[in-house]
Structure formats: C-alpha cells, structure tokens
Amino acid sequence: MQFVLLDRSTARSAFSRLYANYSDAEYYLKFKTPIQLLVAAILSAQTRDDVVNAVTPELFRKYDTAEDYAKASTDDLIKYVGRVSFALAKSKNIISACRIIVEKYDGKVPKTLDELLELPGIGRKTANTILINAYGIVEGIPVDTWVIKLAHRIGLSDKEDPDGIEKDLEQLIDRRYWHNAAYALKAHGKKVCKSTLPECSKCVLNSMCPKNDVEKRL
C-alpha cells in the first residue's frame, strides 16, 4: 500500500504524545540473566509472548548457563519448547549460538551488535533487545511486528524492511527514548491501536494519525 507519512515535526510530536502515555513500558519476556534473555528472545520469533513466558520457567530451571545449552541436543530442548512455533529450528539455533558463546566468549553473551549478529537465530531486533535489556547498551531500536504495524499506521515510516523502519524511527525519536520506544509502541498497539479493530476514538493520536491501512475503527 501507499503510506501517508507525517511530516518530521508532526511525527516527533506524535511519538512524544504517545510516549507520555507509555513511558513506563517495559520489555515483555521474563528473564534474569543475559543467557536467559538470549534464549527467550530466540524463542519469541513469530510466537506470542505469553507462550514463551509459559515455557521458559521450566526450561531455565533445567538449563542455567551457555555451557548447559551447548551440551544439549535438540531432542532435549524440544521437551521444553515444543509449544513455540518452529521449535526445532529455534532449538538448533539456541544450541549453536551457545556453542559459539562458550568457544569464543568464555560462556558470556557478547556485548556488541556485530558479535551478536554472528550468532545463529539473532537478527538486528534481537541483538538490540539483548544489548538494551541485558546490558543497558542502547545502539538502536528493536523493530518487531508491532513496531512495524504502528510505524506504518501512524505514518512514522513507509519502509517495508525492519532496518529501514529502524533508521526512520531513530531520526524521529530522541535517543534517550530508544531503550523502550519499541515497548511503548507495542503497549499502545495492544491497548488501543489493536491489530484488527483499532479504537481510534480512544487514541491520543486521533487528530494526528493518518490511520494507514485501518478499515475498521471506533
């Protein structure tokens, strides 16, 4: 489709207005250590957050370190993560990534974007997620399906690819908000700008938003 974009000034105002309502938005997967975050993030691709959060407690009780995962087999992991989508492929990626972490990084999840992107199952979104939430390192904005949908609907980006959307958002959003900008957008999507039936009359952006690709609204 052809998107109607907000001008830069209006786009910045729109995000600021939205962020004011969701400034406390937090990452949605449960974890305690960097390796737990890496595993949960790999499992989360094309899988609902609640499904991942349901399977990881037992998984994390069984496997604690990168070494534990590196020694596991896919049959071992499938017992715990079989409910997530593409469980076999994700199990293989977790094991392969943890073997690299053990061999190259002494069992510790690396702290740079380039190093993380070399790991199986880790794309830019996941790498940014790990850096932000495990280490407090902010190099970019994680772009997931909710961010893509909201960026298009609100008119913040007309790019189709996540990397292009991330670059557009980084130009519009003050860097001090990058750490949870994605989670603010996702929270708004779940609460108001819902996937199938956005509640536009309740939206703080109703007067500004071009409502791209919105056919039904209240």
XYZ file of N, CA and C in Angstrom:
654
model
N 0.838 -1.196 0.000
C 0.000 0.000 0.000
C 0.876 1.251 0.000
N 0.265 2.383 -0.328
C 0.990 3.647 -0.287
C 0.680 4.337 1.033
N 1.731 4.654 1.783
C 1.557 5.213 3.113
C 1.517 6.738 3.072
N 0.687 7.296 3.933
C 0.697 8.731 4.168
C 1.614 8.986 5.351
N 2.685 9.710 5.116
C 3.657 9.978 6.170
C 3.365 11.311 6.846
N 3.594 11.351 8.146
C 3.561 12.618 8.857
C 4.832 13.387 8.531
N 4.758 14.703 8.493
C 5.992 15.468 8.351
C 6.819 15.289 9.616
N 8.107 15.555 9.509
C 9.017 15.222 10.607
C 8.613 15.875 11.929
N 8.227 17.117 11.896
C 7.846 17.817 13.120
C 6.613 17.182 13.754
N 5.614 16.873 12.923
C 4.398 16.256 13.439
C 4.672 14.846 13.937
N 5.527 14.123 13.231
C 5.873 12.761 13.644
C 6.555 12.762 15.006
N 7.440 13.704 15.211
C 8.115 13.792 16.512
C 7.118 14.130 17.611
N 6.194 15.036 17.314
C 5.163 15.401 18.293
C 4.252 14.215 18.589
N 3.937 13.455 17.541
C 3.072 12.294 17.714
C 3.720 11.267 18.636
N 4.992 10.968 18.385
C 5.646 9.986 19.244
C 5.761 10.511 20.671
N 6.094 11.776 20.841
C 6.210 12.349 22.182
C 4.889 12.245 22.936
N 3.787 12.497 22.234
C 2.471 12.411 22.861
C 2.168 10.969 23.256
N 2.489 10.035 22.366
C 2.259 8.627 22.666
C 3.145 8.158 23.814
N 4.414 8.564 23.760
C 5.371 8.112 24.776
C 4.978 8.600 26.165
N 4.376 9.781 26.229
C 3.952 10.320 27.520
C 2.957 9.392 28.216
N 2.228 8.604 27.418
C 1.242 7.684 27.979
C 1.825 6.301 28.285
N 3.005 6.010 27.734
C 3.582 4.668 27.904
C 5.061 4.731 28.285
N 5.472 5.759 28.972
C 6.887 5.930 29.305
C 7.418 4.817 30.203
N 6.516 4.136 30.910
C 6.937 3.059 31.813
C 6.849 1.684 31.145
N 6.608 1.651 29.841
C 6.516 0.368 29.133
C 7.839 -0.387 29.245
N 7.750 -1.677 29.505
C 8.942 -2.492 29.714
C 8.967 -3.681 28.758
N 10.129 -4.292 28.667
C 10.274 -5.490 27.850
C 9.345 -6.568 28.377
N 8.833 -7.393 27.497
C 7.710 -8.267 27.809
C 8.076 -9.717 28.094
N 9.316 -10.143 27.834
C 9.703 -11.511 28.139
C 10.410 -11.570 29.487
N 10.177 -12.647 30.216
C 10.720 -12.777 31.563
C 12.080 -13.474 31.520
N 13.053 -12.884 32.226
C 14.399 -13.446 32.269
C 15.142 -12.854 33.460
N 16.230 -13.495 33.842
C 17.059 -12.983 34.936
C 18.509 -12.788 34.523
N 18.963 -13.494 33.511
C 20.364 -13.422 33.101
C 20.443 -13.171 31.597
N 21.593 -12.697 31.118
C 21.738 -12.485 29.675
C 21.482 -13.732 28.844
N 21.920 -14.900 29.322
C 21.708 -16.115 28.528
C 20.230 -16.473 28.493
N 19.517 -16.236 29.586
C 18.071 -16.464 29.579
C 17.383 -15.536 28.590
N 17.821 -14.301 28.549
C 17.242 -13.352 27.603
C 17.504 -13.788 26.168
N 18.731 -14.192 25.884
C 19.059 -14.637 24.530
C 18.172 -15.808 24.112
N 18.003 -16.771 24.990
C 17.188 -17.944 24.685
C 15.729 -17.547 24.488
N 15.197 -16.747 25.404
C 13.798 -16.326 25.303
C 13.555 -15.515 24.035
N 14.510 -14.656 23.698
C 14.353 -13.817 22.508
C 14.366 -14.649 21.237
N 15.219 -15.658 21.176
C 15.227 -16.552 20.016
C 13.888 -17.289 19.915
N 13.372 -17.743 21.038
C 12.105 -18.476 21.043
C 10.926 -17.596 20.666
N 11.048 -16.289 20.856
C 9.898 -15.392 20.706
C 9.534 -15.076 19.258
N 10.413 -15.355 18.320
C 10.121 -15.028 16.922
C 8.839 -15.722 16.465
N 7.875 -14.925 15.987
C 6.599 -15.440 15.485
C 5.865 -16.304 16.507
N 6.052 -15.965 17.777
C 5.381 -16.668 18.869
C 4.896 -15.641 19.880
N 3.706 -15.838 20.415
C 3.158 -14.894 21.384
C 3.994 -14.864 22.653
N 4.066 -13.685 23.258
C 4.859 -13.507 24.471
C 4.415 -14.459 25.581
N 3.106 -14.628 25.739
C 2.614 -15.455 26.834
C 3.004 -16.918 26.654
N 3.127 -17.363 25.413
C 3.564 -18.738 25.164
C 5.022 -18.903 25.580
N 5.864 -17.949 25.195
C 7.282 -18.010 25.574
C 7.424 -17.963 27.095
N 6.719 -17.032 27.735
C 6.812 -16.902 29.191
C 6.270 -18.130 29.917
N 5.419 -18.895 29.249
C 4.879 -20.111 29.857
C 5.876 -21.269 29.813
N 6.698 -21.319 28.766
C 7.607 -22.465 28.623
C 8.978 -22.228 29.244
N 9.385 -20.963 29.381
C 10.767 -20.719 29.822
C 11.054 -21.015 31.302
N 10.113 -20.873 32.238
C 10.483 -21.163 33.632
C 11.046 -22.568 33.826
N 10.376 -23.573 33.275
C 10.876 -24.937 33.420
C 12.173 -25.125 32.642
N 12.258 -24.524 31.464
C 13.484 -24.596 30.669
C 14.655 -23.999 31.438
N 14.434 -22.837 32.044
C 15.509 -22.155 32.766
C 15.920 -22.895 34.040
N 14.994 -23.665 34.613
C 15.373 -24.473 35.778
C 16.289 -25.617 35.375
N 16.099 -26.120 34.161
C 16.912 -27.241 33.676
C 18.252 -26.764 33.127
N 18.245 -25.636 32.399
C 19.457 -25.131 31.749
C 19.771 -23.744 32.288
N 20.951 -23.612 32.864
C 21.302 -22.365 33.548
C 22.324 -21.535 32.784
N 23.289 -22.166 32.166
C 24.404 -21.462 31.528
C 24.471 -21.763 30.038
N 25.313 -21.004 29.349
C 25.543 -21.278 27.928
C 26.110 -22.677 27.746
N 26.953 -23.111 28.685
C 27.519 -24.456 28.616
C 26.435 -25.515 28.660
N 25.410 -25.290 29.480
C 24.311 -26.254 29.577
C 23.604 -26.413 28.233
N 23.322 -25.301 27.589
C 22.646 -25.354 26.293
C 23.560 -25.939 25.220
N 24.843 -25.607 25.284
C 25.795 -26.093 24.282
C 25.909 -27.614 24.304
N 25.705 -28.195 25.462
C 25.814 -29.655 25.606
C 24.502 -30.374 25.309
N 23.425 -29.612 25.171
C 22.106 -30.214 24.978
C 21.918 -30.677 23.538
N 20.942 -31.529 23.344
C 20.534 -31.942 21.998
C 19.194 -31.288 21.683
N 18.845 -31.269 20.400
C 17.543 -30.699 20.044
C 16.412 -31.492 20.693
N 16.578 -32.798 20.808
C 15.552 -33.620 21.468
C 15.369 -33.190 22.923
N 16.475 -32.817 23.558
C 16.388 -32.340 24.951
C 15.546 -31.077 25.035
N 15.851 -30.103 24.180
C 15.184 -28.806 24.265
C 13.726 -28.877 23.833
N 13.439 -29.709 22.829
C 12.072 -29.814 22.323
C 11.099 -30.211 23.436
N 11.575 -30.978 24.406
C 10.721 -31.384 25.521
C 10.153 -30.174 26.262
N 10.905 -29.074 26.230
C 10.509 -27.880 26.979
C 9.889 -26.800 26.092
N 10.302 -26.739 24.838
C 9.895 -25.605 23.996
C 9.006 -26.028 22.823
N 8.486 -27.237 22.875
C 7.692 -27.748 21.762
C 6.468 -26.919 21.431
N 6.015 -26.087 22.375
C 4.802 -25.285 22.138
C 5.057 -24.042 21.287
N 6.305 -23.632 21.155
C 6.580 -22.433 20.373
C 6.635 -22.785 18.895
N 6.412 -21.800 18.049
C 6.484 -22.039 16.608
C 7.926 -22.321 16.190
N 8.080 -23.176 15.186
C 9.402 -23.522 14.645
C 10.355 -23.975 15.756
N 9.841 -24.800 16.654
C 10.601 -25.207 17.839
C 11.906 -25.910 17.488
N 11.892 -26.744 16.466
C 13.102 -27.482 16.101
C 14.191 -26.540 15.615
N 13.843 -25.644 14.697
C 14.830 -24.699 14.168
C 15.362 -23.801 15.279
N 14.490 -23.361 16.161
C 14.918 -22.483 17.255
C 15.814 -23.229 18.237
N 15.504 -24.493 18.489
C 16.355 -25.294 19.379
C 17.752 -25.439 18.792
N 17.820 -25.676 17.492
C 19.122 -25.778 16.828
C 19.895 -24.467 16.943
N 19.197 -23.348 16.756
C 19.864 -22.044 16.847
C 20.368 -21.768 18.255
N 19.563 -22.108 19.247
C 19.983 -21.897 20.638
C 21.248 -22.689 20.943
N 21.250 -23.957 20.561
C 22.419 -24.800 20.816
C 23.641 -24.274 20.074
N 23.481 -23.934 18.804
C 24.612 -23.442 18.007
C 25.132 -22.113 18.544
N 24.216 -21.214 18.894
C 24.627 -19.917 19.428
C 25.385 -20.087 20.731
N 24.916 -20.975 21.587
C 25.575 -21.170 22.880
C 26.926 -21.856 22.728
N 27.070 -22.692 21.740
C 28.393 -23.295 21.492
C 29.402 -22.223 21.085
N 28.956 -21.294 20.254
C 29.839 -20.192 19.862
C 30.167 -19.321 21.069
N 29.166 -19.050 21.890
C 29.375 -18.224 23.085
C 30.387 -18.884 24.019
N 30.295 -20.198 24.165
C 31.250 -20.925 25.016
C 32.650 -20.880 24.416
N 32.737 -21.121 23.112
C 34.041 -21.216 22.457
C 34.729 -19.859 22.282
N 33.967 -18.822 21.947
C 34.566 -17.522 21.615
C 34.490 -16.502 22.738
N 33.489 -16.637 23.617
C 33.246 -15.570 24.594
C 33.224 -16.067 26.035
N 33.877 -17.220 26.249
C 34.031 -17.745 27.612
C 32.682 -17.931 28.307
N 31.670 -18.269 27.528
C 30.375 -18.572 28.109
C 29.499 -17.367 28.409
N 29.971 -16.183 28.033
C 29.214 -14.964 28.323
C 28.627 -14.380 27.029
N 27.387 -13.957 27.088
C 26.737 -13.364 25.928
C 27.482 -12.093 25.540
N 27.906 -11.960 24.294
C 28.701 -10.787 23.886
C 27.916 -9.484 24.019
N 28.695 -8.383 24.058
C 28.108 -7.069 24.343
C 28.172 -6.102 23.170
N 28.403 -6.607 21.965
C 28.400 -5.710 20.807
C 27.413 -6.225 19.772
N 26.893 -5.305 18.990
C 25.924 -5.642 17.960
C 26.526 -6.595 16.939
N 27.731 -6.310 16.474
C 28.361 -7.138 15.447
C 28.577 -8.567 15.936
N 29.007 -8.708 17.180
C 29.232 -10.052 17.725
C 27.922 -10.814 17.872
N 26.897 -10.139 18.323
C 25.599 -10.796 18.487
C 25.019 -11.223 17.143
N 25.214 -10.393 16.121
C 24.654 -10.703 14.810
C 25.314 -11.908 14.154
N 26.456 -12.314 14.657
C 27.125 -13.505 14.133
C 26.523 -14.792 14.683
N 25.679 -14.687 15.708
C 25.119 -15.869 16.348
C 23.875 -16.355 15.600
N 23.714 -17.668 15.443
C 22.521 -18.209 14.787
C 21.246 -17.788 15.524
N 20.226 -17.421 14.771
C 18.950 -17.052 15.367
C 18.863 -15.635 15.881
N 19.946 -14.863 15.697
C 19.982 -13.490 16.200
C 20.005 -12.515 15.038
N 18.918 -11.762 14.885
C 18.875 -10.677 13.916
C 19.062 -9.353 14.634
N 18.926 -8.282 13.909
C 19.184 -6.959 14.484
C 18.211 -6.629 15.621
N 16.940 -7.000 15.445
C 15.964 -6.734 16.501
C 16.366 -7.425 17.792
N 16.702 -8.712 17.693
C 17.071 -9.480 18.878
C 18.371 -8.979 19.485
N 19.321 -8.626 18.638
C 20.593 -8.101 19.139
C 20.370 -6.805 19.920
N 19.573 -5.891 19.372
C 19.271 -4.655 20.088
C 18.552 -4.945 21.400
N 17.637 -5.912 21.365
C 16.895 -6.289 22.560
C 17.830 -6.774 23.661
N 18.781 -7.616 23.300
C 19.725 -8.153 24.282
C 20.606 -7.051 24.852
N 21.143 -6.205 23.983
C 22.019 -5.130 24.457
C 21.283 -4.206 25.419
N 20.058 -3.828 25.069
C 19.295 -2.895 25.898
C 18.926 -3.510 27.238
N 18.359 -4.712 27.196
C 17.749 -5.274 28.397
C 18.701 -6.081 29.273
N 19.773 -6.595 28.686
C 20.748 -7.337 29.489
C 21.874 -6.447 29.981
N 22.256 -5.450 29.156
C 23.452 -4.669 29.472
C 23.239 -3.164 29.550
N 22.049 -2.692 29.230
C 21.807 -1.253 29.247
C 22.557 -0.514 28.156
N 22.924 -1.232 27.094
C 23.628 -0.635 25.963
C 22.606 -0.337 24.869
N 22.487 0.927 24.487
C 21.463 1.320 23.525
C 22.133 1.764 22.226
N 22.065 0.910 21.211
C 22.636 1.235 19.905
C 21.564 1.416 18.838
N 20.347 0.990 19.117
C 19.278 1.104 18.133
C 17.934 0.818 18.765
N 16.916 0.737 17.933
C 15.549 0.476 18.373
C 15.118 -0.892 17.847
N 14.745 -1.821 18.719
C 14.269 -3.116 18.239
C 12.972 -2.950 17.440
N 12.924 -3.538 16.267
C 11.747 -3.419 15.406
C 11.105 -4.793 15.240
N 9.975 -4.993 15.942
C 9.226 -6.237 15.812
C 7.957 -5.982 15.009
N 7.072 -6.967 14.948
C 5.881 -6.834 14.118
C 4.975 -5.706 14.591
N 4.883 -5.494 15.901
C 4.053 -4.403 16.411
C 4.638 -3.045 16.030
N 5.934 -2.921 16.125
C 6.578 -1.656 15.756
C 6.368 -1.371 14.276
N 6.500 -2.401 13.450
C 6.273 -2.235 12.012
C 4.845 -1.757 11.758
N 3.875 -2.440 12.380
C 2.469 -2.100 12.159
C 2.167 -0.671 12.600
N 2.627 -0.298 13.798
C 2.333 1.041 14.326
C 3.078 2.129 13.560
N 4.319 1.868 13.186
C 5.085 2.855 12.422
C 4.391 3.160 11.101
N 3.820 2.137 10.478
C 3.087 2.331 9.229
C 1.767 3.049 9.466
N 1.002 2.582 10.432
C -0.316 3.160 10.679
C -0.240 4.641 11.043
N 0.698 4.952 11.932
C 0.802 6.322 12.440
C 1.444 7.252 11.424
N 2.165 6.673 10.466
C 2.828 7.488 9.461
C 4.226 7.909 9.846
N 4.897 7.061 10.649
C 6.268 7.355 11.071
C 7.290 6.833 10.065
N 6.903 5.833 9.276
C 7.813 5.265 8.277
C 6.997 4.613 7.168
N 7.530 4.675 5.951
C 6.905 3.968 4.837
C 7.790 2.836 4.330
N 8.844 2.530 5.094
C 9.741 1.448 4.688
C 9.081 0.102 4.965
N 9.413 -0.876 4.148
C 8.872 -2.213 4.333
C 9.789 -3.079 5.192
N 11.097 -2.838 5.113
C 12.042 -3.679 5.832
C 12.307 -3.128 7.231
N 12.511 -4.001 8.224
C 12.748 -3.559 9.600
C 13.935 -2.612 9.752
N 15.027 -2.853 9.008
C 16.196 -1.979 9.131
C 15.870 -0.560 8.679
N 15.100 -0.443 7.597
C 14.702 0.872 7.119
C 13.791 1.579 8.102
N 12.872 0.827 8.694
C 11.976 1.403 9.702
C 12.775 1.861 10.909
N 13.728 1.054 11.331
C 14.559 1.435 12.475
C 15.281 2.755 12.204
N 15.843 2.911 11.022
C 16.556 4.146 10.685
C 15.611 5.341 10.707
N 14.396 5.162 10.180
C 13.423 6.256 10.202
C 13.069 6.644 11.632
N 12.835 5.649 12.476
C 12.466 5.927 13.858
C 13.599 6.607 14.620
N 14.814 6.190 14.333
C 15.960 6.787 15.019
C 16.132 8.260 14.658
N 15.662 8.654 13.488
C 15.730 10.063 13.096
C 14.621 10.893 13.736
N 13.539 10.226 14.121
C 12.387 10.933 14.677
C 12.352 10.945 16.200
N 12.935 9.917 16.810
C 12.821 9.727 18.247
C 14.117 10.119 18.944
N 13.991 10.931 19.976
C 15.151 11.330 20.770
C 15.849 10.086 21.314
N 17.167 10.062 21.227
C 17.922 8.872 21.623
C 17.648 8.444 23.063
N 17.298 9.361 23.931
C 17.053 8.998 25.331
C 15.821 8.112 25.487
N 14.991 8.014 24.424
C 13.804 7.173 24.464
C 13.989 5.858 23.715
N 15.133 5.653 23.101
C 15.325 4.460 22.282
C 15.197 3.173 23.096
N 15.575 3.212 24.367
C 15.632 1.979 25.159
C 14.268 1.305 25.300
N 13.187 2.101 25.284
C 11.869 1.460 25.383
C 10.855 2.025 24.400
N 11.339 2.686 23.340
C 10.434 3.209 22.315
C 9.601 2.089 21.696
N 10.233 0.951 21.420
C 9.520 -0.177 20.824
C 8.435 -0.698 21.751
N 8.716 -0.708 23.049
C 7.762 -1.253 24.008
C 6.594 -0.294 24.224
N 6.857 1.002 24.070
C 5.770 1.982 24.127
C 4.828 1.797 22.939
N 5.392 1.601 21.758
C 4.572 1.372 20.569
C 3.775 0.078 20.704
N 4.412 -0.958 21.191
C 3.720 -2.234 21.361
C 2.598 -2.123 22.382
N 2.848 -1.424 23.492
C 1.822 -1.246 24.518
C 0.617 -0.509 23.958
N 0.874 0.504 23.138
C -0.221 1.243 22.509
C -1.002 0.346 21.548
N -0.283 -0.493 20.831
C -0.936 -1.415 19.917
C -1.845 -2.390 20.640
N -1.380 -2.914 21.741
C -2.175 -3.892 22.479
C -3.367 -3.248 23.187
N -3.184 -2.007 23.644
C -4.237 -1.356 24.419
C -5.247 -0.618 23.557
N -4.790 0.064 22.510
C -5.668 0.943 21.730
C -5.634 0.638 20.238
N -4.450 0.672 19.648
C -4.320 0.505 18.197
C -4.239 -0.974 17.854
N -5.314 -1.684 18.167
C -5.326 -3.136 18.094
C -5.238 -3.631 16.659
N -4.783 -4.848 16.526
C -4.455 -5.373 15.209
C -5.639 -5.367 14.256
N -6.787 -5.876 14.696
C -7.931 -5.998 13.788
C -8.946 -4.873 13.938
N -9.059 -4.304 15.122
C -10.069 -3.267 15.340
C -9.518 -2.148 16.214
N -8.747 -1.228 15.635
C -8.183 -0.117 16.412
C -9.292 0.758 17.006
N -9.101 1.176 18.237
C -10.082 2.028 18.905
C -9.632 3.484 18.762
N -9.805 4.000 17.564
C -9.259 5.312 17.223
C -9.828 6.441 18.083
N -11.084 6.317 18.493
C -11.685 7.381 19.289
C -11.032 7.516 20.657
N -10.343 6.462 21.111
C -9.672 6.484 22.407
C -8.193 6.844 22.291
N -7.737 7.083 21.067
C -6.309 7.246 20.816
C -5.860 8.688 21.000
N -4.744 8.883 21.685
C -4.199 10.225 21.903
C -3.687 10.838 20.601
N -3.547 10.007 19.575
C -3.052 10.489 18.282
C -4.171 10.633 17.252
N -5.406 10.535 17.678
C -6.532 10.505 16.745
C -6.558 11.694 15.789
N -6.191 12.862 16.303
C -6.245 14.064 15.472
C -5.043 14.203 14.549
N -3.988 13.385 14.778
C -2.753 13.498 14.019
C -2.525 12.326 13.076
N -3.021 11.172 13.465
C -2.689 9.930 12.777
C -3.393 9.824 11.429
N -2.657 9.463 10.362
C -3.281 9.273 9.047
C -4.054 7.966 8.946
N -3.920 7.105 9.953
C -4.651 5.830 10.017
C -4.419 4.982 8.771
N -3.176 4.838 8.403
C -2.834 4.000 7.259
C -3.306 2.563 7.473
N -3.945 1.998 6.470
C -4.341 0.585 6.467
C -5.322 0.251 7.598
N -6.111 1.222 8.034
C -7.133 0.988 9.048
C -8.503 1.080 8.370
N -9.187 -0.057 8.305
C -10.500 -0.086 7.656
C -11.643 0.018 8.659
N -11.413 -0.547 9.864
C -12.442 -0.504 10.888
C -11.920 0.307 12.070
N -12.723 1.182 12.556
C -12.309 1.935 13.741
C -13.526 2.412 14.503
N -13.356 2.566 15.799
C -14.436 3.013 16.673
C -14.309 4.485 16.956
